[in-house]
Structures are given as C-alpha cells and as structure tokens.
Amino acid sequence: MAAPTYDEIRRAPKALLHDHLDGGLRPATILDLAADIGHQLPAVTPEGLGEWFVAAADSGSLERYLETFAHTVAVMQTAEALHRVAKECAFDLATDGVVYAEVRFAPEQHLERGLTLPEVVEAVLDGFRDGSAEAASAGSPIRVGTLLTAMRHAARSMEIAELSIRYRDAGVVGFDIAGAEAGYPPTRHLDAFEYLQRENSHFTIHAGEAFGLPSIWQALQWCGADRLGHGVRIVDDIGPDNSLGRLAAYVRDKRIPLELCPSSNVQTGAAASIREHPIGLLRDLRFRATVNTDNRLMSGTSMSREMALLVEAFGYGWSELQWFTVNAMKSAFIPFDERLALINDVIKPAYAKLA
Ligand SMILES: [Zn+2]
C-alpha cells in the first residue's frame, strides 16, 4: 500500500484541537490590515512576510519569536479585523480538509483600540460563523468551536473564564491558559479553574511544552485540566525500557488527550526534529495523542502538512492518520453525541475508502 500523499491527506477529514487565531493569519491579510492602521511590518510582499514569520519563529530567539505575535496582534484590534481573520481562519481550515476545529485566542490581547471583551468575542464568533458558512457552500463543511485563552502572566483569568461561560451556547466550547510556562505555574489561576469546574465546563492548559513534569502535574492534579496543550514532556516520565512513571501512567490510564504540535514543538526546542518527536513513542504506547498545528503562520504549516510530515518521518499509513483523527474527535469539547456523529458519519466512512 503506497504511503498517503499530501493531496490525499488534504482531502481526508481531519480534526484539530490546538490552533491559535493570532498564529494563523494569511500574510496578505496582515499586509492589508497593517496598511489600514499604518503599522510597520518587516516585509512588503505576502511571500516575503510569510517567510519572515517562519524564519523569526525558527531563529531560536525568544525576542524574535514574540515579535511575530506582536505584529499579528497589532492588526487584530478592531471588530472588522477580528471578523475577517476569524472568517478566513475557518475557511482556510475547511479547505485544508479540517472538518472539526477548536481555535483559541486571548480576548484580553485585543483591547488596544477600545473594544470591550464581549465585543472581541462576538466579532470572532461571527467571523467563524461566516467563514464556516462560506466553506460549506464551497463544498467543505467545517464545525469550529472557540476556546477562550487567558494569558498566564496576567491576572484576568477569572474574567476570561466567566466570559467563556457567558458565550458557552454561542460557540465557545472551552477555556485555556497560555504564555510563558516558567515562573507562571497554572496554580496561579486556580480560582478560574475551580469556577469552570463548578460550571461543568471544559478546559485545557498549555503545559509540558518548554517546562517539564511539574507543570503537567499541576495542570492535571491541582487545576483539573481535561486536556494538555502539548504535554510533550510527559516522555520525561517514561523510562528507556518504556516503563511508565506514576504521572505518565495516570495520563495514559485516564486517556488524557495530548495536543501535540510536531512542527511547533521542533521550533521551540521541545523536540529535536520531527523524526525524534515523542509522538512516535506516545502513539506506540497508546497515549491519547493528537496532531495539531499550533501556529500555522509561524510554522508555515497546515493540518495536512503536519500529517504528511508524520507519514514521512514514521512511515504512517491511513490507519494511523485515522487513529489520530478519531483521538482528536473523541477529545473535543463539544457534546458526546455530536462528536460521535462526526466520527461515525464523516471520519470513519472517508477513511474506510482510503485504507
Ligand atoms: Zn499553543
């Protein structure tokens, strides 16, 4: 059986749990929006700008990496800009064959030009709705769920958690915290997590990316995270003979989803290369591993490209790609019956034809 090609992978239905709205803009859109507000960019053509983002994220310099988000966030400060970016995000994911996506963003980062938190959320939700409708009429249906992110170095997590509950019936499906792990443990935001648990809500926590096992342990055992954003450092609790430490065993036993982002993990140094990415081991040991994009712009990637890289590095075929896709769908924050419908009516029949 020939290995799945990029074009075949693009046509196959895929599910994505970890994608940042401010990390997935089209370069041409950044140029348009920057021109509207007089924001200076490091390149003047879409190609040049796209290359600059990947090079800056690849540079190994934290300053340059953070500069990439300074540019995208700078052009996402009006309702019109947020609507456009969200609409294009939904459309681009759908045309890449993503049938279910959870896209996250931090509302508190979009208040520089006078928007209120609810105005930010509503502009993005409207954008996702319009982009999904446009994609459906172009023959690529997608369901987009929104995650609201609080920044772990800031002190607005309770407010953002409340916002996620306020919009839970309007497209927000969960909550997340993101930002520098070192020095900002998730337990700083315990009140927000406890509030969400009392509201029977769902949340994921960026943990175990740059920082190791203590961060994963806190996210799960103190904060009650449903999923781990990255969680790639869980391999530090797996011995050379594949024996599992207590925490790794807990993560596997409880089927805690790992939102692994191969290209992004390589760029940030959480993995040395795609070939050496722990996703291979975690899949062999049957952890609830999922494949994600993280920041499509900064990694110059897409869901199809991430899967194609795994096919190349690990020799995966359709059965592994289906396994990752079903894992992601099982781990989604939408209701059980809706997850099941996507698995049984969309994903499995399509992969049955490919295998
Ligand atoms: Zn992330």
Short mmCIF file of C-alpha atoms and ligand atoms in Angstrom, two decimals:
data_model
loop_
_atom_site.label_atom_id
_atom_site.label_comp_id
_atom_site.label_asym_id
_atom_site.label_seq_id
_atom_site.Cartn_x
_atom_site.Cartn_y
_atom_site.Cartn_z
CA MET A 1 0.00 0.00 0.00
CA ALA A 2 1.51 3.33 -1.07
CA ALA A 3 2.03 5.98 1.60
CA PRO A 4 -0.69 8.64 1.76
CA THR A 5 0.29 11.62 -0.38
CA TYR A 6 -0.11 15.25 0.64
CA ASP A 7 -3.06 15.72 -1.76
CA GLU A 8 -4.82 12.62 -0.46
CA ILE A 9 -4.24 13.73 3.12
CA ARG A 10 -5.67 17.16 2.28
CA ARG A 11 -8.89 15.57 1.04
CA ALA A 12 -9.23 13.29 4.09
CA PRO A 13 -11.31 14.62 7.01
CA LYS A 14 -9.20 15.87 9.89
CA ALA A 15 -9.86 17.16 13.42
CA LEU A 16 -7.79 19.90 15.06
CA LEU A 17 -7.83 20.81 18.77
CA HIS A 18 -4.94 23.26 19.14
CA ASP A 19 -4.72 26.21 16.76
CA HIS A 20 -4.18 29.88 17.71
CA LEU A 21 -6.18 32.54 15.87
CA ASP A 22 -3.31 35.05 16.14
CA GLY A 23 -0.90 32.41 14.81
CA GLY A 24 -2.80 31.58 11.63
CA LEU A 25 -3.36 34.77 9.65
CA ARG A 26 -2.81 34.92 5.90
CA PRO A 27 0.28 37.05 5.16
CA ALA A 28 -1.69 39.05 2.56
CA THR A 29 -4.32 39.87 5.19
CA ILE A 30 -1.67 41.09 7.63
CA LEU A 31 -0.38 43.44 4.92
CA ASP A 32 -3.91 44.78 4.23
CA LEU A 33 -4.78 45.28 7.88
CA ALA A 34 -1.39 46.85 8.68
CA ALA A 35 -1.82 49.33 5.81
CA ASP A 36 -5.23 50.34 7.22
CA ILE A 37 -3.72 51.36 10.55
CA GLY A 38 -0.21 52.41 9.46
CA HIS A 39 1.51 49.53 11.25
CA GLN A 40 5.11 48.86 10.09
CA LEU A 41 5.91 45.29 9.02
CA PRO A 42 9.28 43.64 8.36
CA ALA A 43 8.36 42.73 4.75
CA VAL A 44 6.21 44.22 1.98
CA THR A 45 5.05 41.18 -0.05
CA PRO A 46 2.90 38.25 1.13
CA GLU A 47 5.68 35.78 0.21
CA GLY A 48 8.38 37.79 1.95
CA LEU A 49 6.21 38.26 5.03
CA GLY A 50 5.31 34.57 5.20
CA GLU A 51 9.00 33.67 5.04
CA TRP A 52 9.87 36.26 7.68
CA PHE A 53 7.36 34.73 10.13
CA VAL A 54 8.77 31.22 9.72
CA ALA A 55 12.40 32.42 9.93
CA ALA A 56 11.71 34.51 13.05
CA ALA A 57 9.93 31.60 14.75
CA ASP A 58 12.79 29.30 13.73
CA SER A 59 15.52 31.61 14.98
CA GLY A 60 15.78 30.21 18.48
CA SER A 61 15.50 33.76 19.81
CA LEU A 62 12.57 34.33 22.16
CA GLU A 63 12.52 38.05 21.30
CA ARG A 64 12.09 37.37 17.60
CA TYR A 65 9.52 34.68 18.28
CA LEU A 66 7.47 37.08 20.41
CA GLU A 67 7.85 39.79 17.77
CA THR A 68 5.86 37.62 15.36
CA PHE A 69 2.83 37.77 17.66
CA ALA A 70 3.35 41.48 18.28
CA HIS A 71 2.65 42.01 14.54
CA THR A 72 -0.38 39.73 14.27
CA VAL A 73 -1.97 41.01 17.48
CA ALA A 74 -1.32 44.62 16.41
CA VAL A 75 -3.51 44.21 13.32
CA MET A 76 -6.32 42.42 15.24
CA GLN A 77 -7.65 45.36 17.26
CA THR A 78 -10.96 46.21 15.57
CA ALA A 79 -14.18 44.23 15.19
CA GLU A 80 -13.78 44.28 11.38
CA ALA A 81 -10.20 42.95 11.53
CA LEU A 82 -11.11 40.23 14.05
CA HIS A 83 -14.11 39.21 11.95
CA ARG A 84 -12.00 38.96 8.80
CA VAL A 85 -9.22 36.99 10.46
CA ALA A 86 -11.68 34.54 12.04
CA LYS A 87 -13.66 34.14 8.82
CA GLU A 88 -10.52 33.40 6.80
CA CYS A 89 -9.29 31.02 9.51
CA ALA A 90 -12.47 28.90 9.32
CA PHE A 91 -12.38 28.95 5.52
CA ASP A 92 -8.68 28.04 5.29
CA LEU A 93 -9.02 25.16 7.76
CA ALA A 94 -12.06 23.84 5.87
CA THR A 95 -10.31 23.93 2.50
CA ASP A 96 -7.43 22.01 4.12
CA GLY A 97 -9.95 19.25 4.88
CA VAL A 98 -10.39 20.00 8.58
CA VAL A 99 -13.97 19.04 9.49
CA TYR A 100 -13.73 19.96 13.17
CA ALA A 101 -11.51 22.62 14.69
CA GLU A 102 -11.13 24.24 18.07
CA VAL A 103 -9.47 27.61 17.58
CA ARG A 104 -8.28 29.60 20.58
CA PHE A 105 -7.45 33.24 21.21
CA ALA A 106 -6.93 35.56 24.16
CA PRO A 107 -9.63 38.28 24.21
CA GLU A 108 -7.56 40.43 26.60
CA GLN A 109 -4.96 40.96 23.84
CA HIS A 110 -7.41 42.73 21.54
CA LEU A 111 -8.44 45.73 23.65
CA GLU A 112 -5.81 48.25 22.48
CA ARG A 113 -8.19 50.25 20.27
CA GLY A 114 -11.15 50.40 22.61
CA LEU A 115 -13.02 47.13 22.07
CA THR A 116 -14.59 45.52 25.13
CA LEU A 117 -14.07 41.82 25.91
CA PRO A 118 -17.61 40.87 24.74
CA GLU A 119 -17.15 42.86 21.52
CA VAL A 120 -13.92 40.96 20.81
CA VAL A 121 -15.57 37.58 21.41
CA GLU A 122 -18.63 38.43 19.32
CA ALA A 123 -16.54 39.63 16.36
CA VAL A 124 -14.57 36.37 16.35
CA LEU A 125 -17.65 34.16 16.78
CA ASP A 126 -19.38 35.98 13.90
CA GLY A 127 -16.27 35.53 11.76
CA PHE A 128 -16.13 31.80 12.42
CA ARG A 129 -19.84 31.52 11.63
CA ASP A 130 -19.50 33.40 8.33
CA GLY A 131 -16.32 31.55 7.33
CA SER A 132 -17.90 28.18 8.08
CA ALA A 133 -21.00 29.10 6.05
CA GLU A 134 -18.86 30.19 3.10
CA ALA A 135 -16.79 26.99 3.30
CA ALA A 136 -19.94 24.83 3.45
CA SER A 137 -21.34 26.45 0.32
CA ALA A 138 -17.98 25.84 -1.38
CA GLY A 139 -18.34 22.12 -0.52
CA SER A 140 -16.05 21.97 2.55
CA PRO A 141 -18.21 21.86 5.68
CA ILE A 142 -16.45 22.57 8.98
CA ARG A 143 -17.55 22.90 12.59
CA VAL A 144 -15.48 25.46 14.51
CA GLY A 145 -15.52 25.60 18.30
CA THR A 146 -13.90 28.52 20.11
CA LEU A 147 -11.62 28.33 23.14
CA LEU A 148 -11.03 31.49 25.15
CA THR A 149 -7.46 31.79 26.39
CA ALA A 150 -6.21 33.71 29.41
CA MET A 151 -2.57 34.77 29.50
CA ARG A 152 -0.76 33.03 32.34
CA HIS A 153 1.43 36.05 33.24
CA ALA A 154 -1.63 38.32 33.55
CA ALA A 155 -4.35 38.44 36.17
CA ARG A 156 -7.54 38.30 34.10
CA SER A 157 -8.13 34.55 34.05
CA MET A 158 -11.30 34.71 36.20
CA GLU A 159 -12.80 37.36 33.92
CA ILE A 160 -11.97 35.29 30.81
CA ALA A 161 -13.35 32.13 32.42
CA GLU A 162 -16.62 33.98 33.12
CA LEU A 163 -16.65 35.17 29.52
CA SER A 164 -16.31 31.57 28.31
CA ILE A 165 -19.39 30.61 30.35
CA ARG A 166 -21.35 33.64 29.13
CA TYR A 167 -20.77 32.57 25.50
CA ARG A 168 -20.94 28.82 26.01
CA ASP A 169 -24.14 28.49 23.98
CA ALA A 170 -22.90 30.81 21.24
CA GLY A 171 -19.86 28.87 20.04
CA VAL A 172 -17.36 28.99 22.92
CA VAL A 173 -16.66 25.38 23.90
CA GLY A 174 -13.87 25.78 26.46
CA PHE A 175 -11.07 27.68 28.13
CA ASP A 176 -7.26 27.61 28.08
CA ILE A 177 -4.28 29.34 29.59
CA ALA A 178 -1.19 30.14 27.51
CA GLY A 179 2.05 32.09 27.68
CA ALA A 180 5.44 31.52 29.29
CA GLU A 181 5.35 28.40 31.48
CA ALA A 182 8.47 29.02 33.57
CA GLY A 183 7.66 31.18 36.56
CA TYR A 184 3.92 31.22 35.87
CA PRO A 185 2.51 27.93 37.19
CA PRO A 186 -1.12 27.16 36.33
CA THR A 187 -1.96 27.15 40.05
CA ARG A 188 -1.82 30.99 39.90
CA HIS A 189 -5.20 30.68 38.16
CA LEU A 190 -6.79 28.12 40.46
CA ASP A 191 -9.88 30.26 41.13
CA ALA A 192 -10.69 30.32 37.42
CA PHE A 193 -10.33 26.54 37.07
CA GLU A 194 -12.43 25.89 40.17
CA TYR A 195 -15.12 28.22 38.85
CA LEU A 196 -15.18 26.38 35.49
CA GLN A 197 -15.43 23.01 37.23
CA ARG A 198 -18.44 24.26 39.22
CA GLU A 199 -19.96 25.39 35.91
CA ASN A 200 -19.44 21.90 34.40
CA SER A 201 -17.23 23.44 31.73
CA HIS A 202 -14.15 22.17 29.89
CA PHE A 203 -10.61 23.45 29.79
CA THR A 204 -7.16 22.66 28.52
CA ILE A 205 -3.90 24.09 29.84
CA HIS A 206 -0.67 24.78 27.94
CA ALA A 207 1.68 22.60 29.97
CA GLY A 208 4.70 20.39 29.43
CA GLU A 209 5.92 22.22 26.33
CA ALA A 210 9.05 24.12 27.37
CA PHE A 211 8.64 23.17 31.00
CA GLY A 212 8.61 19.65 32.36
CA LEU A 213 6.65 17.27 34.51
CA PRO A 214 5.81 19.61 37.44
CA SER A 215 3.84 21.78 35.03
CA ILE A 216 1.88 18.79 33.69
CA TRP A 217 1.27 17.51 37.23
CA GLN A 218 -0.07 20.86 38.38
CA ALA A 219 -2.29 21.24 35.32
CA LEU A 220 -3.89 17.85 35.97
CA GLN A 221 -3.82 17.31 39.71
CA TRP A 222 -4.25 20.85 41.02
CA CYS A 223 -6.19 22.51 38.24
CA GLY A 224 -8.20 19.61 36.82
CA ALA A 225 -7.38 20.13 33.13
CA ASP A 226 -9.38 17.97 30.70
CA ARG A 227 -6.54 18.05 28.15
CA LEU A 228 -2.89 19.08 27.95
CA GLY A 229 -1.80 21.76 25.49
CA HIS A 230 1.29 20.00 24.12
CA GLY A 231 2.11 17.82 27.16
CA VAL A 232 5.06 16.58 25.12
CA ARG A 233 7.40 16.49 28.16
CA ILE A 234 5.37 13.59 29.58
CA VAL A 235 8.10 11.50 27.90
CA ASP A 236 10.39 12.57 30.76
CA ASP A 237 8.34 10.17 32.91
CA ILE A 238 8.84 7.22 30.54
CA GLY A 239 11.90 5.03 31.12
CA PRO A 240 14.29 3.70 28.44
CA ASP A 241 12.50 0.33 28.73
CA ASN A 242 9.17 2.15 28.16
CA SER A 243 8.18 1.77 31.82
CA LEU A 244 5.77 4.50 32.89
CA GLY A 245 6.23 6.65 35.97
CA ARG A 246 3.17 7.43 38.10
CA LEU A 247 2.28 10.60 36.22
CA ALA A 248 2.72 9.11 32.73
CA ALA A 249 0.66 6.10 33.82
CA TYR A 250 -2.08 8.42 35.10
CA VAL A 251 -2.14 10.35 31.82
CA ARG A 252 -2.41 7.15 29.78
CA ASP A 253 -4.86 5.37 32.12
CA LYS A 254 -7.21 8.35 32.26
CA ARG A 255 -6.95 8.87 28.49
CA ILE A 256 -5.84 12.49 28.98
CA PRO A 257 -5.57 13.97 25.47
CA LEU A 258 -2.17 15.33 24.46
CA GLU A 259 -2.42 18.21 21.99
CA LEU A 260 0.89 17.57 20.23
CA CYS A 261 2.08 20.09 17.64
CA PRO A 262 5.03 18.49 15.79
CA SER A 263 6.46 21.44 13.78
CA SER A 264 5.86 23.96 16.56
CA ASN A 265 7.46 21.65 19.14
CA VAL A 266 10.57 21.42 16.94
CA GLN A 267 10.70 25.22 16.51
CA THR A 268 10.52 25.84 20.27
CA GLY A 269 13.05 23.10 21.01
CA ALA A 270 10.55 20.83 22.80
CA ALA A 271 11.58 18.16 20.25
CA ALA A 272 14.85 17.90 18.31
CA SER A 273 13.28 17.02 14.95
CA ILE A 274 10.05 15.55 13.58
CA ARG A 275 11.73 12.15 13.39
CA GLU A 276 12.74 12.38 17.05
CA HIS A 277 9.40 13.85 18.16
CA PRO A 278 7.94 11.86 21.07
CA ILE A 279 4.67 11.49 19.15
CA GLY A 280 6.08 8.25 17.68
CA LEU A 281 6.67 6.73 21.12
CA LEU A 282 3.42 8.11 22.55
CA ARG A 283 1.47 6.59 19.68
CA ASP A 284 3.25 3.22 20.10
CA LEU A 285 2.39 3.25 23.81
CA ARG A 286 -1.21 4.19 23.01
CA PHE A 287 -1.41 7.51 24.80
CA ARG A 288 -4.36 9.66 23.65
CA ALA A 289 -2.10 11.52 21.20
CA THR A 290 -3.48 14.09 18.74
CA VAL A 291 -1.85 16.04 15.90
CA ASN A 292 -2.19 19.83 15.82
CA THR A 293 -0.91 22.93 14.05
CA ASP A 294 -0.46 25.43 16.94
CA ASN A 295 0.57 28.45 14.79
CA ARG A 296 0.14 27.81 11.07
CA LEU A 297 1.71 31.14 10.07
CA MET A 298 4.81 30.87 12.27
CA SER A 299 5.38 27.23 11.33
CA GLY A 300 4.41 27.66 7.66
CA THR A 301 2.14 24.68 8.11
CA SER A 302 -1.36 23.19 7.92
CA MET A 303 -3.04 20.08 9.33
CA SER A 304 -2.32 18.24 6.07
CA ARG A 305 1.33 19.22 6.19
CA GLU A 306 1.71 18.09 9.82
CA MET A 307 0.23 14.70 8.92
CA ALA A 308 2.37 14.43 5.78
CA LEU A 309 5.49 15.13 7.90
CA LEU A 310 4.49 12.28 10.25
CA VAL A 311 3.90 9.94 7.31
CA GLU A 312 7.41 10.77 6.08
CA ALA A 313 9.11 10.51 9.49
CA PHE A 314 7.34 7.45 10.91
CA GLY A 315 6.03 5.62 7.86
CA TYR A 316 2.42 6.07 8.98
CA GLY A 317 -0.43 4.94 6.75
CA TRP A 318 -4.16 5.68 6.75
CA SER A 319 -4.86 3.60 9.87
CA GLU A 320 -2.53 5.81 11.97
CA LEU A 321 -3.92 9.01 10.45
CA GLN A 322 -7.44 7.82 11.23
CA TRP A 323 -6.35 6.91 14.76
CA PHE A 324 -5.02 10.45 15.39
CA THR A 325 -8.16 11.95 13.88
CA VAL A 326 -10.54 9.83 15.94
CA ASN A 327 -8.44 10.55 19.06
CA ALA A 328 -8.88 14.28 18.45
CA MET A 329 -12.60 13.95 17.79
CA LYS A 330 -13.11 11.88 20.96
CA SER A 331 -11.28 14.57 22.91
CA ALA A 332 -13.22 17.55 21.54
CA PHE A 333 -15.16 19.81 23.90
CA ILE A 334 -18.47 19.57 22.01
CA PRO A 335 -21.24 17.23 23.26
CA PHE A 336 -20.71 13.46 23.05
CA ASP A 337 -23.47 12.85 20.51
CA GLU A 338 -22.04 15.48 18.17
CA ARG A 339 -18.53 14.01 18.46
CA LEU A 340 -19.91 10.57 17.73
CA ALA A 341 -21.80 11.80 14.69
CA LEU A 342 -18.61 13.30 13.19
CA ILE A 343 -16.67 10.09 13.89
CA ASN A 344 -19.31 7.69 12.56
CA ASP A 345 -20.86 9.71 9.74
CA VAL A 346 -17.89 11.70 8.42
CA ILE A 347 -14.48 10.42 9.53
CA LYS A 348 -14.80 6.63 9.51
CA PRO A 349 -16.61 6.31 6.15
CA ALA A 350 -14.00 8.56 4.47
CA TYR A 351 -11.01 6.65 5.86
CA ALA A 352 -12.69 3.31 5.02
CA LYS A 353 -12.50 4.37 1.36
CA LEU A 354 -8.83 5.40 1.69
CA ALA A 355 -7.39 2.44 3.63
ZN ZN B 1 -0.36 26.70 21.73
#
